[in-house]
PDB file of C-alpha atoms in Angstrom:
ATOM      1  CA  MET A   1      12.780  18.369  -0.477  1.00 64.00           C
ATOM      2  CA  PRO A   2      10.496  16.417  -2.860  1.00 78.00           C
ATOM      3  CA  ARG A   3       8.910  13.237  -1.560  1.00 92.00           C
ATOM      4  CA  GLN A   4      10.478  10.020  -2.792  1.00 96.00           C
ATOM      5  CA  LYS A   5       8.169   7.976  -5.018  1.00 98.00           C
ATOM      6  CA  PHE A   6       7.150   4.515  -3.754  1.00 98.00           C
ATOM      7  CA  ILE A   7       6.015   1.668  -6.012  1.00 98.00           C
ATOM      8  CA  ALA A   8       4.709  -1.469  -4.279  1.00 98.00           C
ATOM      9  CA  GLY A   9       3.354  -4.649  -5.829  1.00 98.00           C
ATOM     10  CA  ASN A  10       0.490  -6.553  -4.200  1.00 98.00           C
ATOM     11  CA  TRP A  11       0.583 -10.109  -5.531  1.00 98.00           C
ATOM     12  CA  LYS A  12      -2.659 -11.020  -3.732  1.00 98.00           C
ATOM     13  CA  MET A  13      -3.424 -14.776  -3.783  1.00 98.00           C
ATOM     14  CA  TYR A  14      -1.460 -15.529  -6.950  1.00 98.00           C
ATOM     15  CA  THR A  15       1.777 -17.314  -7.958  1.00 98.00           C
ATOM     16  CA  THR A  16       3.189 -20.744  -7.298  1.00 98.00           C
ATOM     17  CA  LEU A  17       6.389 -20.958  -5.291  1.00 98.00           C
ATOM     18  CA  GLU A  18       8.578 -21.086  -8.381  1.00 98.00           C
ATOM     19  CA  GLN A  19       6.637 -18.293 -10.070  1.00 98.00           C
ATOM     20  CA  ALA A  20       7.092 -16.154  -6.952  1.00 98.00           C
ATOM     21  CA  ARG A  21      10.839 -16.760  -6.876  1.00 98.00           C
ATOM     22  CA  GLU A  22      11.243 -16.016 -10.572  1.00 98.00           C
ATOM     23  CA  LEU A  23       9.088 -12.874 -10.364  1.00 98.00           C
ATOM     24  CA  ALA A  24      11.148 -11.618  -7.420  1.00 98.00           C
ATOM     25  CA  ARG A  25      14.411 -12.357  -9.265  1.00 98.00           C
ATOM     26  CA  SER A  26      13.228 -10.484 -12.349  1.00 98.00           C
ATOM     27  CA  VAL A  27      11.999  -7.469 -10.381  1.00 98.00           C
ATOM     28  CA  ALA A  28      15.223  -7.261  -8.374  1.00 98.00           C
ATOM     29  CA  ALA A  29      17.305  -7.500 -11.558  1.00 98.00           C
ATOM     30  CA  GLY A  30      15.393  -4.544 -13.001  1.00 98.00           C
ATOM     31  CA  VAL A  31      15.966  -2.176 -10.058  1.00 98.00           C
ATOM     32  CA  ASP A  32      19.503  -0.814 -10.275  1.00 95.00           C
ATOM     33  CA  ALA A  33      21.340   1.320  -7.737  1.00 93.00           C
ATOM     34  CA  GLU A  34      20.369   4.604  -9.406  1.00 94.00           C
ATOM     35  CA  THR A  35      16.681   3.635  -9.427  1.00 96.00           C
ATOM     36  CA  ALA A  36      16.902   2.621  -5.759  1.00 95.00           C
ATOM     37  CA  ARG A  37      18.489   5.971  -4.911  1.00 95.00           C
ATOM     38  CA  ARG A  38      15.560   7.834  -6.448  1.00 96.00           C
ATOM     39  CA  LEU A  39      12.567   5.769  -5.306  1.00 97.00           C
ATOM     40  CA  ARG A  40      11.411   2.911  -3.086  1.00 98.00           C
ATOM     41  CA  VAL A  41      10.263  -0.429  -4.495  1.00 98.00           C
ATOM     42  CA  ALA A  42       8.593  -3.274  -2.581  1.00 98.00           C
ATOM     43  CA  VAL A  43       6.717  -6.479  -3.362  1.00 99.00           C
ATOM     44  CA  CYS A  44       4.088  -8.155  -1.172  1.00 99.00           C
ATOM     45  CA  PRO A  45       3.753 -11.883  -1.905  1.00 98.00           C
ATOM     46  CA  PRO A  46       1.326 -14.318  -0.257  1.00 98.00           C
ATOM     47  CA  PHE A  47       2.255 -15.407   3.284  1.00 98.00           C
ATOM     48  CA  PRO A  48       3.703 -18.856   2.359  1.00 98.00           C
ATOM     49  CA  TRP A  49       6.180 -17.270  -0.053  1.00 98.00           C
ATOM     50  CA  LEU A  50       7.542 -14.543   2.263  1.00 98.00           C
ATOM     51  CA  LEU A  51      10.625 -16.496   3.354  1.00 98.00           C
ATOM     52  CA  PRO A  52      11.661 -17.810  -0.092  1.00 98.00           C
ATOM     53  CA  VAL A  53      10.977 -14.461  -1.772  1.00 98.00           C
ATOM     54  CA  GLY A  54      12.857 -12.729   1.029  1.00 98.00           C
ATOM     55  CA  GLU A  55      15.860 -14.961   0.297  1.00 98.00           C
ATOM     56  CA  VAL A  56      15.745 -13.922  -3.365  1.00 98.00           C
ATOM     57  CA  LEU A  57      15.525 -10.226  -2.424  1.00 98.00           C
ATOM     58  CA  ARG A  58      18.296 -10.358   0.178  1.00 97.00           C
ATOM     59  CA  ASN A  59      20.988  -7.754  -0.603  1.00 97.00           C
ATOM     60  CA  THR A  60      18.875  -6.189  -3.364  1.00 98.00           C
ATOM     61  CA  PRO A  61      17.184  -2.760  -3.351  1.00 97.00           C
ATOM     62  CA  VAL A  62      13.703  -4.323  -3.406  1.00 98.00           C
ATOM     63  CA  ALA A  63      11.941  -4.505  -0.033  1.00 98.00           C
ATOM     64  CA  LEU A  64       9.660  -7.285   1.190  1.00 99.00           C
ATOM     65  CA  GLY A  65       6.134  -6.624   2.400  1.00 99.00           C
ATOM     66  CA  ALA A  66       3.140  -8.641   3.599  1.00 99.00           C
ATOM     67  CA  GLN A  67      -0.498  -8.263   2.620  1.00 98.00           C
ATOM     68  CA  ASP A  68      -2.020  -8.201   6.123  1.00 98.00           C
ATOM     69  CA  CYS A  69      -1.309  -8.895   9.789  1.00 98.00           C
ATOM     70  CA  HIS A  70      -3.021  -9.383  13.140  1.00 98.00           C
ATOM     71  CA  TYR A  71      -2.709  -6.722  15.824  1.00 98.00           C
ATOM     72  CA  GLU A  72      -1.373  -8.916  18.650  1.00 98.00           C
ATOM     73  CA  ARG A  73       2.220 -10.023  19.156  1.00 98.00           C
ATOM     74  CA  GLU A  74       1.149 -13.628  19.778  1.00 98.00           C
ATOM     75  CA  GLY A  75      -1.807 -15.601  21.055  1.00 98.00           C
ATOM     76  CA  ALA A  76      -4.556 -18.098  20.333  1.00 98.00           C
ATOM     77  CA  PHE A  77      -5.524 -16.609  16.964  1.00 98.00           C
ATOM     78  CA  THR A  78      -5.761 -19.575  14.622  1.00 98.00           C
ATOM     79  CA  GLY A  79      -4.869 -18.738  11.040  1.00 97.00           C
ATOM     80  CA  GLN A  80      -3.516 -15.266  11.869  1.00 98.00           C
ATOM     81  CA  VAL A  81      -0.024 -13.848  11.449  1.00 98.00           C
ATOM     82  CA  SER A  82       1.633 -11.547  13.970  1.00 98.00           C
ATOM     83  CA  PRO A  83       3.412  -8.382  12.810  1.00 98.00           C
ATOM     84  CA  TYR A  84       6.427  -9.517  14.832  1.00 98.00           C
ATOM     85  CA  MET A  85       6.474 -12.758  12.837  1.00 98.00           C
ATOM     86  CA  LEU A  86       6.481 -10.662   9.671  1.00 98.00           C
ATOM     87  CA  ARG A  87       9.444  -8.657  10.922  1.00 98.00           C
ATOM     88  CA  GLU A  88      11.323 -11.858  11.743  1.00 98.00           C
ATOM     89  CA  ALA A  89      10.526 -13.165   8.253  1.00 98.00           C
ATOM     90  CA  GLY A  90      12.258 -10.111   6.779  1.00 98.00           C
ATOM     91  CA  CYS A  91       9.319  -7.842   6.028  1.00 98.00           C
ATOM     92  CA  GLN A  92       9.736  -4.087   6.107  1.00 98.00           C
ATOM     93  CA  TYR A  93       6.190  -3.282   4.965  1.00 99.00           C
ATOM     94  CA  VAL A  94       2.645  -4.513   5.556  1.00 99.00           C
ATOM     95  CA  ILE A  95      -0.585  -3.607   3.754  1.00 98.00           C
ATOM     96  CA  ILE A  96      -3.514  -2.885   6.079  1.00 98.00           C
ATOM     97  CA  GLY A  97      -7.099  -2.115   5.112  1.00 98.00           C
ATOM     98  CA  HIS A  98      -7.109  -3.210   1.486  1.00 97.00           C
ATOM     99  CA  SER A  99     -10.637  -2.984   0.107  1.00 94.00           C
ATOM    100  CA  GLU A 100     -10.721  -6.734  -0.428  1.00 94.00           C
ATOM    101  CA  ARG A 101     -10.479  -7.039   3.355  1.00 96.00           C
ATOM    102  CA  ARG A 102     -12.619  -4.007   4.220  1.00 95.00           C
ATOM    103  CA  HIS A 103     -15.505  -5.065   1.984  1.00 92.00           C
ATOM    104  CA  GLY A 104     -14.839  -8.732   1.248  1.00 91.00           C
ATOM    105  CA  LEU A 105     -14.113  -9.662   4.873  1.00 95.00           C
ATOM    106  CA  GLN A 106     -16.016  -6.824   6.575  1.00 96.00           C
ATOM    107  CA  GLU A 107     -13.031  -5.451   8.497  1.00 97.00           C
ATOM    108  CA  SER A 108     -14.091  -2.258  10.275  1.00 97.00           C
ATOM    109  CA  ASP A 109     -12.205   1.017  10.627  1.00 98.00           C
ATOM    110  CA  GLU A 110     -11.743   0.313  14.335  1.00 98.00           C
ATOM    111  CA  PHE A 111     -10.361  -3.192  13.698  1.00 98.00           C
ATOM    112  CA  LEU A 112      -7.962  -1.819  11.092  1.00 98.00           C
ATOM    113  CA  ASN A 113      -6.827   0.850  13.532  1.00 98.00           C
ATOM    114  CA  LYS A 114      -5.837  -1.890  15.989  1.00 98.00           C
ATOM    115  CA  LYS A 115      -3.871  -3.613  13.214  1.00 98.00           C
ATOM    116  CA  LEU A 116      -2.165  -0.334  12.335  1.00 98.00           C
ATOM    117  CA  HIS A 117      -0.984   0.205  15.900  1.00 98.00           C
ATOM    118  CA  GLY A 118       0.118  -3.420  16.196  1.00 98.00           C
ATOM    119  CA  ALA A 119       2.190  -3.171  13.019  1.00 98.00           C
ATOM    120  CA  LEU A 120       3.800   0.084  14.122  1.00 98.00           C
ATOM    121  CA  ARG A 121       4.707  -1.406  17.513  1.00 98.00           C
ATOM    122  CA  ALA A 122       6.481  -4.195  15.639  1.00 98.00           C
ATOM    123  CA  GLY A 123       8.489  -1.659  13.634  1.00 98.00           C
ATOM    124  CA  LEU A 124       6.811  -2.268  10.283  1.00 98.00           C
ATOM    125  CA  HIS A 125       6.134   0.443   7.728  1.00 98.00           C
ATOM    126  CA  VAL A 126       2.398   0.461   7.006  1.00 98.00           C
ATOM    127  CA  ILE A 127       0.648   0.932   3.683  1.00 98.00           C
ATOM    128  CA  PHE A 128      -2.826   1.926   4.892  1.00 98.00           C
ATOM    129  CA  CYS A 129      -5.538   1.632   2.228  1.00 98.00           C
ATOM    130  CA  ILE A 130      -8.648   3.794   1.959  1.00 98.00           C
ATOM    131  CA  GLY A 131     -11.192   4.355  -0.788  1.00 97.00           C
ATOM    132  CA  GLU A 132     -14.831   4.656  -1.745  1.00 97.00           C
ATOM    133  CA  LEU A 133     -17.316   2.327  -3.447  1.00 94.00           C
ATOM    134  CA  LEU A 134     -18.801   3.233  -6.826  1.00 91.00           C
ATOM    135  CA  SER A 135     -22.188   3.895  -5.184  1.00 92.00           C
ATOM    136  CA  GLU A 136     -20.502   6.276  -2.736  1.00 95.00           C
ATOM    137  CA  ARG A 137     -18.721   8.182  -5.517  1.00 93.00           C
ATOM    138  CA  GLU A 138     -21.930   8.445  -7.549  1.00 91.00           C
ATOM    139  CA  ALA A 139     -23.727   9.771  -4.453  1.00 96.00           C
ATOM    140  CA  GLY A 140     -21.069  12.471  -3.998  1.00 96.00           C
ATOM    141  CA  GLN A 141     -19.811  10.868  -0.778  1.00 97.00           C
ATOM    142  CA  THR A 142     -16.155  10.324  -1.730  1.00 96.00           C
ATOM    143  CA  GLU A 143     -14.728  12.917   0.649  1.00 97.00           C
ATOM    144  CA  SER A 144     -16.975  11.979   3.574  1.00 98.00           C
ATOM    145  CA  VAL A 145     -15.987   8.310   3.188  1.00 98.00           C
ATOM    146  CA  LEU A 146     -12.285   9.154   3.023  1.00 98.00           C
ATOM    147  CA  LEU A 147     -12.631  11.449   6.023  1.00 98.00           C
ATOM    148  CA  ARG A 148     -14.298   8.725   8.103  1.00 98.00           C
ATOM    149  CA  GLN A 149     -11.681   6.136   7.132  1.00 98.00           C
ATOM    150  CA  LEU A 150      -8.860   8.540   7.993  1.00 98.00           C
ATOM    151  CA  GLN A 151     -10.331   9.740  11.287  1.00 98.00           C
ATOM    152  CA  ASN A 152     -11.168   6.265  12.576  1.00 98.00           C
ATOM    153  CA  GLY A 153      -8.311   4.365  10.958  1.00 98.00           C
ATOM    154  CA  LEU A 154      -5.538   6.732  12.079  1.00 98.00           C
ATOM    155  CA  ALA A 155      -6.927   7.389  15.576  1.00 98.00           C
ATOM    156  CA  GLY A 156      -4.246   7.543  18.252  1.00 98.00           C
ATOM    157  CA  LEU A 157      -1.291   8.174  15.942  1.00 98.00           C
ATOM    158  CA  THR A 158       1.320  10.784  16.733  1.00 98.00           C
ATOM    159  CA  ALA A 159       2.336  13.342  14.109  1.00 98.00           C
ATOM    160  CA  GLU A 160       5.666  11.542  13.761  1.00 98.00           C
ATOM    161  CA  GLN A 161       3.933   8.207  13.107  1.00 98.00           C
ATOM    162  CA  ALA A 162       1.592   9.802  10.580  1.00 98.00           C
ATOM    163  CA  ALA A 163       4.504  11.398   8.726  1.00 97.00           C
ATOM    164  CA  ALA A 164       6.138   7.985   8.229  1.00 97.00           C
ATOM    165  CA  LEU A 165       2.926   6.337   7.011  1.00 98.00           C
ATOM    166  CA  THR A 166       2.003   5.417   3.439  1.00 98.00           C
ATOM    167  CA  ILE A 167      -1.644   5.988   2.546  1.00 98.00           C
ATOM    168  CA  ALA A 168      -2.881   4.122  -0.529  1.00 98.00           C
ATOM    169  CA  TYR A 169      -5.939   5.744  -2.105  1.00 98.00           C
ATOM    170  CA  GLU A 170      -7.780   2.928  -3.838  1.00 95.00           C
ATOM    171  CA  PRO A 171     -11.162   3.757  -5.336  1.00 95.00           C
ATOM    172  CA  VAL A 172     -12.891   0.405  -4.881  1.00 92.00           C
ATOM    173  CA  TRP A 173     -14.652   0.722  -8.239  1.00 89.00           C
ATOM    174  CA  ALA A 174     -11.263   0.739  -9.975  1.00 86.00           C
ATOM    175  CA  ILE A 175      -9.682  -2.307  -8.308  1.00 81.00           C
ATOM    176  CA  GLY A 176      -9.424  -5.256 -10.672  1.00 78.00           C
ATOM    177  CA  THR A 177     -12.094  -3.803 -12.944  1.00 81.00           C
ATOM    178  CA  GLY A 178      -9.896  -2.291 -15.633  1.00 79.00           C
ATOM    179  CA  ARG A 179     -11.396   1.093 -14.783  1.00 80.00           C
ATOM    180  CA  VAL A 180      -9.084   3.735 -13.424  1.00 80.00           C
ATOM    181  CA  ALA A 181      -9.629   7.114 -11.842  1.00 89.00           C
ATOM    182  CA  THR A 182      -8.741   9.958 -14.174  1.00 94.00           C
ATOM    183  CA  GLU A 183      -5.608  11.908 -13.362  1.00 96.00           C
ATOM    184  CA  GLU A 184      -7.831  14.737 -12.139  1.00 96.00           C
ATOM    185  CA  GLN A 185      -9.927  12.442  -9.911  1.00 96.00           C
ATOM    186  CA  ALA A 186      -6.785  10.903  -8.407  1.00 96.00           C
ATOM    187  CA  GLN A 187      -5.188  14.283  -7.750  1.00 98.00           C
ATOM    188  CA  GLN A 188      -8.372  15.651  -6.191  1.00 97.00           C
ATOM    189  CA  ALA A 189      -8.633  12.703  -3.789  1.00 98.00           C
ATOM    190  CA  HIS A 190      -4.924  12.776  -2.922  1.00 98.00           C
ATOM    191  CA  ALA A 191      -5.009  16.526  -2.275  1.00 98.00           C
ATOM    192  CA  PHE A 192      -8.028  16.036   0.002  1.00 98.00           C
ATOM    193  CA  ILE A 193      -6.211  13.289   1.938  1.00 98.00           C
ATOM    194  CA  ARG A 194      -3.111  15.438   2.341  1.00 98.00           C
ATOM    195  CA  ALA A 195      -5.215  18.375   3.547  1.00 98.00           C
ATOM    196  CA  GLN A 196      -6.856  16.150   6.162  1.00 98.00           C
ATOM    197  CA  ILE A 197      -3.456  14.923   7.360  1.00 98.00           C
ATOM    198  CA  ALA A 198      -2.334  18.557   7.675  1.00 98.00           C
ATOM    199  CA  GLU A 199      -5.424  19.466   9.664  1.00 98.00           C
ATOM    200  CA  ARG A 200      -5.065  16.513  12.019  1.00 98.00           C
ATOM    201  CA  PHE A 201      -1.287  16.092  12.315  1.00 98.00           C
ATOM    202  CA  GLY A 202       0.236  19.336  11.019  1.00 98.00           C
ATOM    203  CA  SER A 203       1.899  20.561   7.849  1.00 98.00           C
ATOM    204  CA  THR A 204       5.182  18.721   8.439  1.00 97.00           C
ATOM    205  CA  ALA A 205       3.397  15.366   8.549  1.00 98.00           C
ATOM    206  CA  ALA A 206       1.320  16.281   5.491  1.00 98.00           C
ATOM    207  CA  ASP A 207       4.409  17.247   3.524  1.00 98.00           C
ATOM    208  CA  SER A 208       6.200  14.039   4.512  1.00 97.00           C
ATOM    209  CA  ILE A 209       3.470  11.403   4.200  1.00 98.00           C
ATOM    210  CA  THR A 210       3.496   9.193   1.106  1.00 98.00           C
ATOM    211  CA  ILE A 211       0.153   8.878  -0.716  1.00 98.00           C
ATOM    212  CA  GLN A 212       0.004   6.148  -3.354  1.00 98.00           C
ATOM    213  CA  TYR A 213      -2.682   5.573  -5.961  1.00 97.00           C
ATOM    214  CA  GLY A 214      -4.026   2.047  -6.421  1.00 95.00           C
ATOM    215  CA  GLY A 215      -6.702   0.772  -8.773  1.00 89.00           C
ATOM    216  CA  SER A 216      -5.959  -0.867 -12.139  1.00 90.00           C
ATOM    217  CA  VAL A 217      -2.562   0.830 -12.438  1.00 95.00           C
ATOM    218  CA  LYS A 218      -0.825  -0.188 -15.670  1.00 96.00           C
ATOM    219  CA  PRO A 219       2.226   1.001 -17.609  1.00 97.00           C
ATOM    220  CA  GLU A 220      -0.144   2.866 -19.941  1.00 96.00           C
ATOM    221  CA  ASN A 221      -1.670   5.079 -17.231  1.00 95.00           C
ATOM    222  CA  ALA A 222       1.064   5.175 -14.576  1.00 97.00           C
ATOM    223  CA  ALA A 223       3.055   8.115 -15.938  1.00 97.00           C
ATOM    224  CA  GLY A 224       0.042  10.435 -16.069  1.00 97.00           C
ATOM    225  CA  LEU A 225      -1.025   9.513 -12.543  1.00 97.00           C
ATOM    226  CA  LEU A 226       2.489   9.891 -11.165  1.00 98.00           C
ATOM    227  CA  ARG A 227       2.837  13.371 -12.664  1.00 97.00           C
ATOM    228  CA  GLN A 228       0.138  14.667 -10.325  1.00 97.00           C
ATOM    229  CA  PRO A 229       1.644  16.753  -7.495  1.00 97.00           C
ATOM    230  CA  ASP A 230       0.043  14.773  -4.654  1.00 98.00           C
ATOM    231  CA  VAL A 231       0.468  11.270  -6.141  1.00 98.00           C
ATOM    232  CA  ASP A 232       3.621   9.859  -4.541  1.00 98.00           C
ATOM    233  CA  GLY A 233       3.572   6.375  -6.020  1.00 98.00           C
ATOM    234  CA  CYS A 234       1.387   3.395  -6.825  1.00 98.00           C
ATOM    235  CA  LEU A 235       0.138   0.260  -5.115  1.00 98.00           C
ATOM    236  CA  VAL A 236       0.024  -2.099  -8.085  1.00 98.00           C
ATOM    237  CA  GLY A 237      -2.190  -5.191  -8.254  1.00 96.00           C
ATOM    238  CA  GLY A 238      -2.476  -7.292 -11.402  1.00 96.00           C
ATOM    239  CA  ALA A 239       0.305  -5.488 -13.256  1.00 97.00           C
ATOM    240  CA  SER A 240       2.755  -6.456 -10.490  1.00 98.00           C
ATOM    241  CA  LEU A 241       2.427 -10.147 -11.421  1.00 98.00           C
ATOM    242  CA  LYS A 242       4.529  -9.650 -14.564  1.00 98.00           C
ATOM    243  CA  ALA A 243       7.999  -8.240 -14.064  1.00 98.00           C
ATOM    244  CA  ASP A 244       8.036  -6.287 -17.314  1.00 98.00           C
ATOM    245  CA  SER A 245       4.797  -4.424 -16.586  1.00 98.00           C
ATOM    246  CA  PHE A 246       5.735  -3.773 -12.949  1.00 98.00           C
ATOM    247  CA  LEU A 247       9.177  -2.488 -13.923  1.00 98.00           C
ATOM    248  CA  ALA A 248       7.589  -0.254 -16.571  1.00 98.00           C
ATOM    249  CA  ILE A 249       5.583   1.383 -13.762  1.00 98.00           C
ATOM    250  CA  VAL A 250       8.779   1.716 -11.720  1.00 98.00           C
ATOM    251  CA  ARG A 251      10.424   3.460 -14.687  1.00 97.00           C
ATOM    252  CA  ALA A 252       7.400   5.743 -15.038  1.00 97.00           C
ATOM    253  CA  ALA A 253       7.996   6.893 -11.458  1.00 97.00           C
ATOM    254  CA  LEU A 254      11.483   8.053 -12.418  1.00 93.00           C
TER     255      LEU A 254
END
């Protein structure tokens, strides 16, 4: 059975409250029942807009996700958000390990692994991001970087948990830069990731796991990327902030 495509929008630290509501309304209006039957669609707004956007998305095929979480259920962690709070707010998904947190906020593989386990305990579906810097790609280190991030980041998972995971391959040099990995580069990285999942968790998990591409995805390049056999969807940044461009990527996945 072919894997279902998954298109998720990461709104990052953008939108006003009214812009967020209107964007959610427009995205939901563009995802009909037939589209929802064939693929998954989610949006991940900033924390303050989760509840109002969740209200807009209620009873629609579009799922709600968050951009990060802490690993504990509760505690004295000022400024942090628990995965259980996200569940109560209506989230089905959470992004963990985005490069803007790995490199901008220096979050380690081990710290991200704790977040991953915390999110899974709370019953959230995790979009776990990995990817190499430009200097690492130019030094021929892409696969060794991905291997380290997978080994450390997914430590302690069962095969069943791995099978239900979404991995987002995001070459850091392509995020927000306008550059994009070629279709061949994306496929090569995705095939490597799937092979590592098979080696660590077995062929069933590797066949089931969703591997998205992220990094300057636009309507113009989405179709070519999504045609690759190991590219199961896209984690969309800037292009998810306009409903027409995001929905064009959704249509490309069909």
